[in-house]
């Protein structure tokens, strides 16, 4: 499937708009097959936004919405994302349509400095996810000292995630269903970014290449393997920015 993604952001006002539109689809069954559009507002301590479907059905307005706030090193947020095909008469009151999370960060907010982040997330009232994220800066290059310009040339990010299902209606043998994932991200220079994630159920790999001369052009490729189903998928894309 071919998709077109586009976005625009105005830093002065903190307002942005985005959209995703599928192409070359002969059988459009779901509402999201016709595309998704959204608006967002962001500042240093607040992020709020919502996405909508051009041809939404009852219960699909909005398609998703989120609110995230930060106070010092503590951040918290909620997300509303109704389940596809849900027949709930009042979807806003269904806990299965909500996600919430809280995180605590240690260190600097700058990507040029090491940092630690811990997060706890409740997903659709059925899964509790605990995650740990570590950013480590290997090397930086100083540029124009008149403007205090510093370029990040080599950094490594490491992440761990542990998820525990909370379904009370599941059989006792599956009540302690745990999943574990590890992830890493390596940026050896300004033009290459490599990401990987491995778990018991799925593993994935992605690479992003930024053209050294035409800096507005970015190419990316991603591969995913489902270990339980024994299937795989892949995708690639081009991104044009600031043109």
C-alpha positions as CSV (number, residue, x, y, z in Angstrom):
1,X,0.0,0.0,0.0
2,X,1.2,3.5,-0.9
3,X,0.7,6.3,1.6
4,X,1.2,10.0,1.4
5,X,2.1,11.7,4.7
6,X,2.2,15.5,5.0
7,X,2.6,17.9,7.9
8,X,3.1,21.6,8.6
9,X,4.2,23.3,11.8
10,X,4.4,27.0,12.8
11,X,6.9,27.3,15.7
12,X,5.9,30.9,16.5
13,X,2.3,29.8,17.4
14,X,3.1,26.2,18.3
15,X,0.4,25.0,15.9
16,X,0.7,22.2,13.5
17,X,-1.4,20.2,11.0
18,X,-0.9,16.7,9.6
19,X,-2.5,14.1,7.4
20,X,-2.1,10.6,6.0
21,X,-3.8,9.5,2.8
22,X,-3.6,6.0,1.3
23,X,-3.3,5.5,-2.4
24,X,-3.8,2.6,-4.8
25,X,-6.4,0.9,-2.7
26,X,-9.1,-0.9,-4.7
27,X,-11.2,-2.0,-1.7
28,X,-11.8,0.7,0.9
29,X,-13.7,-0.9,3.7
30,X,-12.9,1.1,6.8
31,X,-13.3,4.8,7.4
32,X,-9.5,5.3,7.9
33,X,-8.9,3.9,4.4
34,X,-9.9,7.4,3.1
35,X,-7.3,9.1,5.2
36,X,-6.7,10.8,8.5
37,X,-6.2,14.5,9.2
38,X,-5.4,16.2,12.5
39,X,-4.4,19.4,14.3
40,X,-2.1,19.9,17.3
41,X,-0.7,22.5,19.6
42,X,2.6,22.2,21.4
43,X,4.6,24.2,23.9
44,X,7.4,23.4,26.3
45,X,5.1,22.1,28.9
46,X,1.9,21.2,27.0
47,X,0.8,19.2,24.0
48,X,-2.8,18.7,22.8
49,X,-4.2,17.5,19.6
50,X,-6.8,15.5,17.8
51,X,-7.2,13.6,14.5
52,X,-10.3,13.1,12.4
53,X,-11.5,11.0,9.5
54,X,-12.9,12.7,6.3
55,X,-15.8,10.2,6.2
56,X,-16.2,9.3,9.8
57,X,-19.0,7.0,11.2
58,X,-20.8,7.3,14.4
59,X,-18.5,7.0,17.4
60,X,-15.4,7.8,15.3
61,X,-15.3,11.6,16.1
62,X,-12.6,12.3,17.0
63,X,-10.6,9.4,15.5
64,X,-8.0,10.1,18.3
65,X,-7.1,12.8,20.8
66,X,-4.4,13.4,23.3
67,X,-3.3,15.7,26.1
68,X,0.2,15.7,27.7
69,X,1.5,18.0,30.3
70,X,4.9,18.4,32.0
71,X,5.9,19.9,35.3
72,X,9.6,19.9,35.9
73,X,10.9,16.3,35.5
74,X,7.4,14.8,35.7
75,X,5.2,14.3,32.7
76,X,1.7,12.8,32.4
77,X,-0.8,12.3,29.6
78,X,-4.0,10.7,28.4
79,X,-5.0,9.4,24.9
80,X,-8.4,8.7,23.5
81,X,-8.4,6.1,20.7
82,X,-11.7,4.2,20.2
83,X,-11.4,0.6,19.1
84,X,-12.2,-0.1,15.5
85,X,-15.7,-1.6,15.2
86,X,-16.8,-0.8,18.7
87,X,-20.5,-0.6,19.2
88,X,-20.4,1.2,22.6
89,X,-23.3,3.8,22.7
90,X,-21.1,6.3,24.6
91,X,-17.5,5.5,23.5
92,X,-16.0,8.3,25.8
93,X,-17.1,6.3,28.9
94,X,-15.5,3.0,27.8
95,X,-12.1,2.5,29.5
96,X,-11.0,0.3,26.6
97,X,-10.8,3.5,24.5
98,X,-8.3,5.2,26.8
99,X,-4.6,5.1,27.4
100,X,-2.8,7.0,30.2
101,X,0.9,7.3,31.1
102,X,3.2,9.0,33.6
103,X,7.0,9.4,33.3
104,X,9.9,10.8,35.2
105,X,13.1,12.1,33.6
106,X,16.5,12.6,35.0
107,X,19.2,14.7,33.4
108,X,19.1,17.4,30.7
109,X,16.3,17.9,28.1
110,X,19.0,18.5,25.5
111,X,19.8,15.6,23.2
112,X,23.5,16.7,23.6
113,X,23.5,15.6,27.2
114,X,22.9,12.1,28.8
115,X,19.5,11.5,30.2
116,X,17.4,8.8,31.9
117,X,13.6,8.3,31.6
118,X,11.2,6.0,33.4
119,X,7.6,5.6,32.3
120,X,4.5,3.6,33.4
121,X,1.5,3.2,31.0
122,X,-1.9,1.7,31.3
123,X,-3.1,0.6,27.9
124,X,-6.9,0.2,27.3
125,X,-7.3,-0.9,30.9
126,X,-5.9,-4.3,30.0
127,X,-2.1,-4.0,30.0
128,X,0.4,-2.3,32.2
129,X,3.7,-1.3,30.6
130,X,6.8,-0.2,32.4
131,X,9.7,1.2,30.3
132,X,13.2,2.6,30.8
133,X,15.1,4.8,28.3
134,X,18.7,5.9,28.4
135,X,20.3,8.5,26.1
136,X,24.1,8.4,25.9
137,X,26.1,11.0,23.9
138,X,29.3,9.5,22.5
139,X,30.6,12.6,20.6
140,X,29.8,16.1,19.7
141,X,31.5,18.6,17.2
142,X,31.6,22.2,18.0
143,X,30.8,24.5,15.1
144,X,30.6,28.3,15.0
145,X,31.5,29.4,18.6
146,X,30.1,32.9,17.9
147,X,26.6,31.4,17.9
148,X,27.4,28.5,20.3
149,X,26.6,26.0,17.6
150,X,27.2,22.3,18.6
151,X,26.5,19.4,16.3
152,X,25.6,15.9,17.6
153,X,27.8,13.4,15.7
154,X,27.4,10.2,17.6
155,X,24.8,9.0,20.1
156,X,23.3,5.8,21.4
157,X,19.9,5.3,22.9
158,X,18.9,2.1,24.8
159,X,15.4,1.1,26.0
160,X,13.8,-1.7,27.9
161,X,10.0,-2.5,28.1
162,X,8.1,-4.9,30.3
163,X,4.4,-5.4,29.8
164,X,1.9,-7.3,32.0
165,X,-1.6,-8.1,30.9
166,X,-4.4,-7.3,33.4
167,X,-7.3,-9.1,31.7
168,X,-9.5,-10.5,34.5
169,X,-11.6,-12.6,32.0
170,X,-8.6,-14.5,30.7
171,X,-8.0,-18.2,31.7
172,X,-5.8,-18.7,34.8
173,X,-3.0,-20.2,32.6
174,X,-2.7,-16.9,30.7
175,X,-3.3,-14.5,33.7
176,X,0.5,-13.8,34.1
177,X,1.1,-13.0,30.4
178,X,4.3,-11.1,30.4
179,X,6.2,-9.6,27.4
180,X,9.7,-8.2,27.3
181,X,11.3,-6.0,24.6
182,X,14.7,-4.3,24.2
183,X,15.5,-1.5,21.8
184,X,18.4,0.5,20.6
185,X,19.0,3.5,18.4
186,X,22.4,4.5,17.0
187,X,23.1,7.8,15.2
188,X,26.8,7.6,14.0
189,X,26.6,11.0,12.2
190,X,24.2,13.6,11.0
191,X,23.0,11.6,8.0
192,X,22.4,8.1,9.3
193,X,20.0,6.7,12.0
194,X,19.7,3.0,12.8
195,X,16.9,1.6,15.1
196,X,16.2,-2.0,16.2
197,X,13.8,-3.7,18.6
198,X,13.7,-7.3,19.7
199,X,11.1,-9.2,21.7
200,X,9.5,-12.6,22.2
201,X,6.7,-11.9,19.8
202,X,8.0,-9.4,17.3
203,X,11.3,-7.9,16.2
204,X,11.9,-4.9,13.9
205,X,14.7,-2.9,12.2
206,X,14.7,0.5,10.6
207,X,17.2,2.8,9.0
208,X,16.9,6.5,8.0
209,X,19.3,8.1,5.6
210,X,19.5,11.9,5.1
211,X,21.1,13.1,1.8
212,X,24.3,15.0,2.7
213,X,23.8,17.5,-0.1
214,X,20.0,17.7,-0.6
215,X,19.3,17.9,3.1
216,X,15.6,18.2,2.5
217,X,15.5,14.6,1.2
218,X,15.3,11.6,3.6
219,X,15.0,7.9,2.8
220,X,13.8,5.3,5.2
221,X,13.3,1.5,5.2
222,X,11.8,-0.7,7.9
223,X,11.5,-4.5,8.4
224,X,9.3,-6.4,10.9
225,X,9.2,-10.0,11.9
226,X,6.3,-11.6,13.7
227,X,7.8,-14.6,15.6
228,X,4.4,-16.1,16.7
229,X,2.8,-16.0,13.2
230,X,6.0,-16.7,11.3
231,X,5.4,-13.8,9.0
232,X,7.3,-10.7,8.0
233,X,6.6,-7.3,6.5
234,X,8.7,-4.4,5.2
235,X,8.3,-0.9,3.9
236,X,10.2,2.1,2.6
237,X,9.5,5.8,2.1
238,X,10.9,9.2,1.0
239,X,10.5,12.4,3.0
240,X,10.7,15.9,1.7
241,X,10.9,18.6,4.3
242,X,11.3,22.4,4.4
243,X,10.6,22.9,0.7
